[in-house]
């Protein structure tokens, strides 16, 4: 057969097209920034930019967690309440037990990993669909947070360095001109590490493979259950980090918070071009998606658009983003 | 009917293997033996249990009872991994690749080379390993190509590369050539001979009789879940093997080419064009005619068919149905104009695999089964489905069985039934007998002839020349997107191949 004839025509195109979606998302982000800076001179102020980034940090980290799960073709509805649960655990360790800061950090991340592992086990071993398993987990964790904290916020006043986790600025300490909050730095670090894991490690490879054709992975002799559990565990530990960030920002663990965050996270993932049917997606896209959401909210607020309308706009953006994704898929 | 006991110790011995699925007794005390360095063909009609037996050997299904010895010791074979560790590899009948990953990533899934103390994947080594395997197969393919964009044939080659990469001592190939062209099949056979010389035992499942003589040492025939017998391939006439398979003698009536010069033109295609894939294709199809499309893989036959059916866009061209211009932009336009298309890739386009046989057959004709208030008349659908299950001898426990649980060949029959029920005037069959056993094949040939006699206009695209010659009243040959010529039904294979490789300007038709 003539090899020239059957060289793949569609696959490089599919790739370019995935990159195109990210490019488009990035272009929309730039466009939003330009429009808002023309509309209001307050928008481009350094303090406002910092506020936007700071506002992105929590949702961004959660969205990165949601991304890995969504690439496997699954979904994690528990990221929001898990974040709160981890914050509460940090509060218990630091405030109730009075242990030093590193233990609180470790406890929060470990709690996240354990809960993620539990979700993963429900899904992989007990064959409960991800939507149901994580919906159950979402409610369980919401309840547990309230039970453990006695429905009252836990303050971190006795742990002096705690607010620095998110509010301090290591970058600003070295480069005073760029007072980048640590929370934003942590978001970037998490994103870089996860992007690295996805592209360079076996865990990353199986994440994509599971979303692409799980049966084929299983038939290849790979222990799919174990890897799936690993993915949810990773996502859970990232939620632990988000828990620390939000607790640090509020200087308290607010047990009633959390529900609703999962939808914002999934929205960011989708706007960033990750396919909900699995097999494809990037952390970079998710970051851009999260930024688009906070720039939009911030800009609309500066323009004094009512909060109700802000929600309407976010909803429309999600539908638009998925529509673009469908258009791209149809051409393949 | 068993060959003399083997002098060398067998690699695999399966005895009294039994397997039941809900409603199906798939294997009834089946037995099978594989020697090192032999190519052992496994044959039988669709649904005979070939794939099931081999899936049990590959650790995919557990067996209900029976013993399996690998190298003379009892093997548990509880998972694909356990089988791989015993050196048993399988190439599946239905492609099982991960479309979003590259060829190299697919081939070495689960065994990726690592670096940095096992922490990171070594992408360079990964691609190199895959490239080495491709080189040993004489295959030119970039290991970094994303698999989802490859043609079925190329995906099949990736599957084969994957199985080879396990360095298996037992290699099971479940219809590996169903989607390959002649050149690719020769490549595959060269690889098989090499493996054989290295002492690998190969199980070869195929419905193509001619391949038996070319490659197999022994043949085991299965029927209805039982092992009928094992015979030496070179000494046994094909007729004997066929009668072992079907339990009777087959008679294949030769098609008579009818005189169609007076028949009205059903489909007129003028100046179809799209880039390099379709270059100025025009032809007529008469009522009652079977027009065969021959050509090498990638010649553009499927592209033309899909374009006529409205599945892909066109740059230029007109289609007339019964003399009237038809504007076909989407498949639904084509179906309304009375054109049916049976896709070559049934898994992706032909079947709703999660739905049952009844609904799959009725899907394009639902309006016919819709009663008052849009309610579906299930009993009428049932009758129609049962009718076709009988007519095409579809092997299924009931019309409620999900199609993904049917054997490969029976899935294909369901797709055919679906378009027959729709009652289109013009039917395009793209590789209609891929993966279909000899018995069912001649049934389908007879069926197509009968449809033509009833006045249907039929296009048959096939990569198997004997099939094109057996069926066609007239043969259109394509090469590199062009129609290079038309031949009468009784043409020779040489004449077709000459046109199929003719790279010069198109011959006016
Ligand atoms: N997972 C399953 N669940 C239920 N029935 C099944 C399943 N797999 C196979 N069968 C049934 O078992 C029988 C044997 O199927 P098998 O796939 O082994 O046939 P085969 O000989 O490979 O046929 P073909 O030539 O069409 O591929 C068929 O009747 C099929 O419908
Ligand atoms: Mg089979």
Short mmCIF file of N, CA and C in Angstrom, two decimals, chain A residues 221-285:
data_model
loop_
_atom_site.label_atom_id
_atom_site.label_comp_id
_atom_site.label_asym_id
_atom_site.label_seq_id
_atom_site.Cartn_x
_atom_site.Cartn_y
_atom_site.Cartn_z
N UNK A 221 -3.80 -5.28 30.33
CA UNK A 221 -3.18 -5.83 31.52
C UNK A 221 -2.83 -4.79 32.56
N UNK A 222 -3.36 -3.58 32.41
CA UNK A 222 -3.10 -2.54 33.40
C UNK A 222 -4.13 -2.64 34.51
N UNK A 223 -3.67 -2.46 35.74
CA UNK A 223 -4.60 -2.49 36.87
C UNK A 223 -5.36 -1.17 36.91
N UNK A 224 -6.45 -1.11 36.17
CA UNK A 224 -7.17 0.15 36.02
C UNK A 224 -7.74 0.65 37.34
N UNK A 225 -8.19 -0.26 38.19
CA UNK A 225 -8.77 0.14 39.47
C UNK A 225 -7.77 0.95 40.28
N UNK A 226 -6.56 0.42 40.36
CA UNK A 226 -5.55 1.07 41.18
C UNK A 226 -5.27 2.49 40.67
N UNK A 227 -5.16 2.64 39.37
CA UNK A 227 -4.83 3.95 38.80
C UNK A 227 -5.97 4.92 38.98
N UNK A 228 -7.16 4.40 38.87
CA UNK A 228 -8.31 5.28 39.04
C UNK A 228 -8.35 5.81 40.47
N UNK A 229 -8.10 4.92 41.40
CA UNK A 229 -8.07 5.34 42.80
C UNK A 229 -6.96 6.38 42.99
N UNK A 230 -5.82 6.14 42.32
CA UNK A 230 -4.70 7.09 42.45
C UNK A 230 -5.11 8.47 41.94
N UNK A 231 -5.85 8.51 40.84
CA UNK A 231 -6.27 9.80 40.28
C UNK A 231 -7.16 10.56 41.27
N UNK A 232 -8.13 9.85 41.85
CA UNK A 232 -9.03 10.53 42.79
C UNK A 232 -8.27 10.94 44.06
N UNK A 233 -7.27 10.13 44.44
CA UNK A 233 -6.47 10.49 45.60
C UNK A 233 -5.69 11.77 45.33
N UNK A 234 -5.11 11.84 44.14
CA UNK A 234 -4.38 13.06 43.77
C UNK A 234 -5.32 14.26 43.82
N UNK A 235 -6.48 14.10 43.21
CA UNK A 235 -7.45 15.20 43.21
C UNK A 235 -7.79 15.60 44.64
N UNK A 236 -7.99 14.60 45.49
CA UNK A 236 -8.34 14.88 46.89
C UNK A 236 -7.25 15.67 47.59
N UNK A 237 -6.00 15.29 47.39
CA UNK A 237 -4.94 16.02 48.09
C UNK A 237 -4.85 17.45 47.58
N UNK A 238 -5.15 17.66 46.32
CA UNK A 238 -5.16 19.04 45.81
C UNK A 238 -6.28 19.84 46.49
N UNK A 239 -7.40 19.18 46.73
CA UNK A 239 -8.48 19.84 47.45
C UNK A 239 -8.01 20.23 48.86
N UNK A 240 -7.15 19.39 49.45
CA UNK A 240 -6.58 19.72 50.75
C UNK A 240 -5.83 21.04 50.69
N UNK A 241 -5.07 21.23 49.63
CA UNK A 241 -4.34 22.49 49.46
C UNK A 241 -5.32 23.65 49.34
N UNK A 242 -6.38 23.43 48.55
CA UNK A 242 -7.40 24.48 48.42
C UNK A 242 -8.00 24.81 49.78
N UNK A 243 -8.20 23.79 50.61
CA UNK A 243 -8.74 24.00 51.95
C UNK A 243 -7.85 24.91 52.76
N UNK A 244 -6.53 24.68 52.68
CA UNK A 244 -5.59 25.53 53.41
C UNK A 244 -5.67 26.96 52.89
N UNK A 245 -5.77 27.11 51.57
CA UNK A 245 -5.80 28.45 50.98
C UNK A 245 -7.01 29.24 51.47
N UNK A 246 -8.17 28.60 51.42
CA UNK A 246 -9.38 29.35 51.78
C UNK A 246 -9.41 29.64 53.27
N UNK A 247 -8.93 28.66 54.09
CA UNK A 247 -8.90 28.88 55.53
C UNK A 247 -7.94 30.01 55.88
N UNK A 248 -6.82 30.03 55.18
CA UNK A 248 -5.83 31.07 55.43
C UNK A 248 -6.39 32.44 55.06
N UNK A 249 -7.13 32.49 53.96
CA UNK A 249 -7.66 33.77 53.53
C UNK A 249 -8.70 34.30 54.50
N UNK A 250 -9.50 33.40 55.04
CA UNK A 250 -10.57 33.81 55.96
C UNK A 250 -10.09 33.77 57.41
N UNK A 251 -8.84 33.34 57.63
CA UNK A 251 -8.29 33.09 58.95
C UNK A 251 -9.23 32.22 59.79
N UNK A 252 -9.98 31.38 59.11
CA UNK A 252 -10.90 30.50 59.84
C UNK A 252 -11.37 29.38 58.92
N UNK A 253 -11.78 28.30 59.52
CA UNK A 253 -12.43 27.23 58.75
C UNK A 253 -13.93 27.43 58.89
N UNK A 254 -14.60 27.73 57.79
CA UNK A 254 -16.04 28.00 57.81
C UNK A 254 -16.77 26.73 57.39
N UNK A 255 -17.32 25.98 58.32
CA UNK A 255 -17.86 24.66 57.98
C UNK A 255 -19.06 24.71 57.05
N UNK A 256 -19.75 25.82 56.98
CA UNK A 256 -20.96 25.86 56.13
C UNK A 256 -20.64 26.19 54.68
N UNK A 257 -19.39 26.59 54.46
CA UNK A 257 -18.98 26.96 53.10
C UNK A 257 -18.70 25.70 52.26
N UNK A 258 -18.59 25.87 50.97
CA UNK A 258 -18.05 24.74 50.19
C UNK A 258 -18.94 24.28 49.08
N UNK A 259 -20.25 24.10 49.37
CA UNK A 259 -21.12 23.63 48.32
C UNK A 259 -21.29 24.72 47.28
N UNK A 260 -21.25 24.36 46.01
CA UNK A 260 -21.31 25.34 44.94
C UNK A 260 -19.95 25.56 44.32
N UNK A 261 -18.89 25.38 45.11
CA UNK A 261 -17.54 25.54 44.57
C UNK A 261 -17.25 24.51 43.48
N UNK A 262 -17.84 23.31 43.63
CA UNK A 262 -17.54 22.26 42.65
C UNK A 262 -18.04 22.65 41.26
N UNK A 263 -19.16 23.38 41.24
CA UNK A 263 -19.71 23.76 39.94
C UNK A 263 -18.84 24.83 39.29
N UNK A 264 -18.34 25.78 40.10
CA UNK A 264 -17.42 26.77 39.55
C UNK A 264 -16.17 26.10 39.01
N UNK A 265 -15.69 25.11 39.75
CA UNK A 265 -14.47 24.41 39.31
C UNK A 265 -14.72 23.70 37.99
N UNK A 266 -15.84 22.98 37.90
CA UNK A 266 -16.14 22.25 36.66
C UNK A 266 -16.32 23.23 35.51
N UNK A 267 -16.94 24.38 35.80
CA UNK A 267 -17.12 25.40 34.77
C UNK A 267 -15.77 25.85 34.24
N UNK A 268 -14.82 26.10 35.13
CA UNK A 268 -13.49 26.54 34.69
C UNK A 268 -12.85 25.48 33.80
N UNK A 269 -13.00 24.21 34.20
CA UNK A 269 -12.41 23.12 33.42
C UNK A 269 -13.00 23.10 32.01
N UNK A 270 -14.30 23.24 31.95
CA UNK A 270 -14.98 23.15 30.66
C UNK A 270 -14.62 24.34 29.78
N UNK A 271 -14.62 25.54 30.36
CA UNK A 271 -14.25 26.72 29.59
C UNK A 271 -12.82 26.56 29.07
N UNK A 272 -11.99 25.89 29.83
CA UNK A 272 -10.61 25.68 29.42
C UNK A 272 -10.42 24.61 28.36
N UNK A 273 -11.50 24.02 27.88
CA UNK A 273 -11.40 23.12 26.73
C UNK A 273 -11.19 21.65 27.08
N UNK A 274 -11.31 21.27 28.33
CA UNK A 274 -11.21 19.85 28.67
C UNK A 274 -12.54 19.19 28.38
N UNK A 275 -12.46 18.03 27.69
CA UNK A 275 -13.69 17.38 27.27
C UNK A 275 -14.29 16.59 28.42
N UNK A 276 -15.59 16.79 28.65
CA UNK A 276 -16.26 16.07 29.74
C UNK A 276 -16.37 14.58 29.45
N UNK A 277 -16.16 14.19 28.18
CA UNK A 277 -16.23 12.76 27.89
C UNK A 277 -14.88 12.09 28.09
N UNK A 278 -13.90 12.85 28.53
CA UNK A 278 -12.63 12.23 28.91
C UNK A 278 -11.63 12.10 27.79
N UNK A 279 -10.39 11.78 28.17
CA UNK A 279 -9.35 11.53 27.18
C UNK A 279 -8.56 12.74 26.74
N UNK A 280 -9.15 13.92 26.94
CA UNK A 280 -8.45 15.13 26.49
C UNK A 280 -8.60 16.24 27.51
N UNK A 281 -7.57 17.06 27.63
CA UNK A 281 -7.65 18.19 28.53
C UNK A 281 -6.28 18.65 28.97
N UNK A 282 -6.21 19.89 29.44
CA UNK A 282 -4.93 20.42 29.91
C UNK A 282 -5.14 21.27 31.15
N UNK A 283 -4.10 21.34 31.96
CA UNK A 283 -4.13 22.18 33.14
C UNK A 283 -4.07 23.66 32.73
N UNK A 284 -3.27 23.94 31.71
CA UNK A 284 -3.17 25.33 31.25
C UNK A 284 -4.54 25.85 30.86
N UNK A 285 -5.29 25.05 30.11
CA UNK A 285 -6.63 25.46 29.70
C UNK A 285 -7.49 25.76 30.93
#
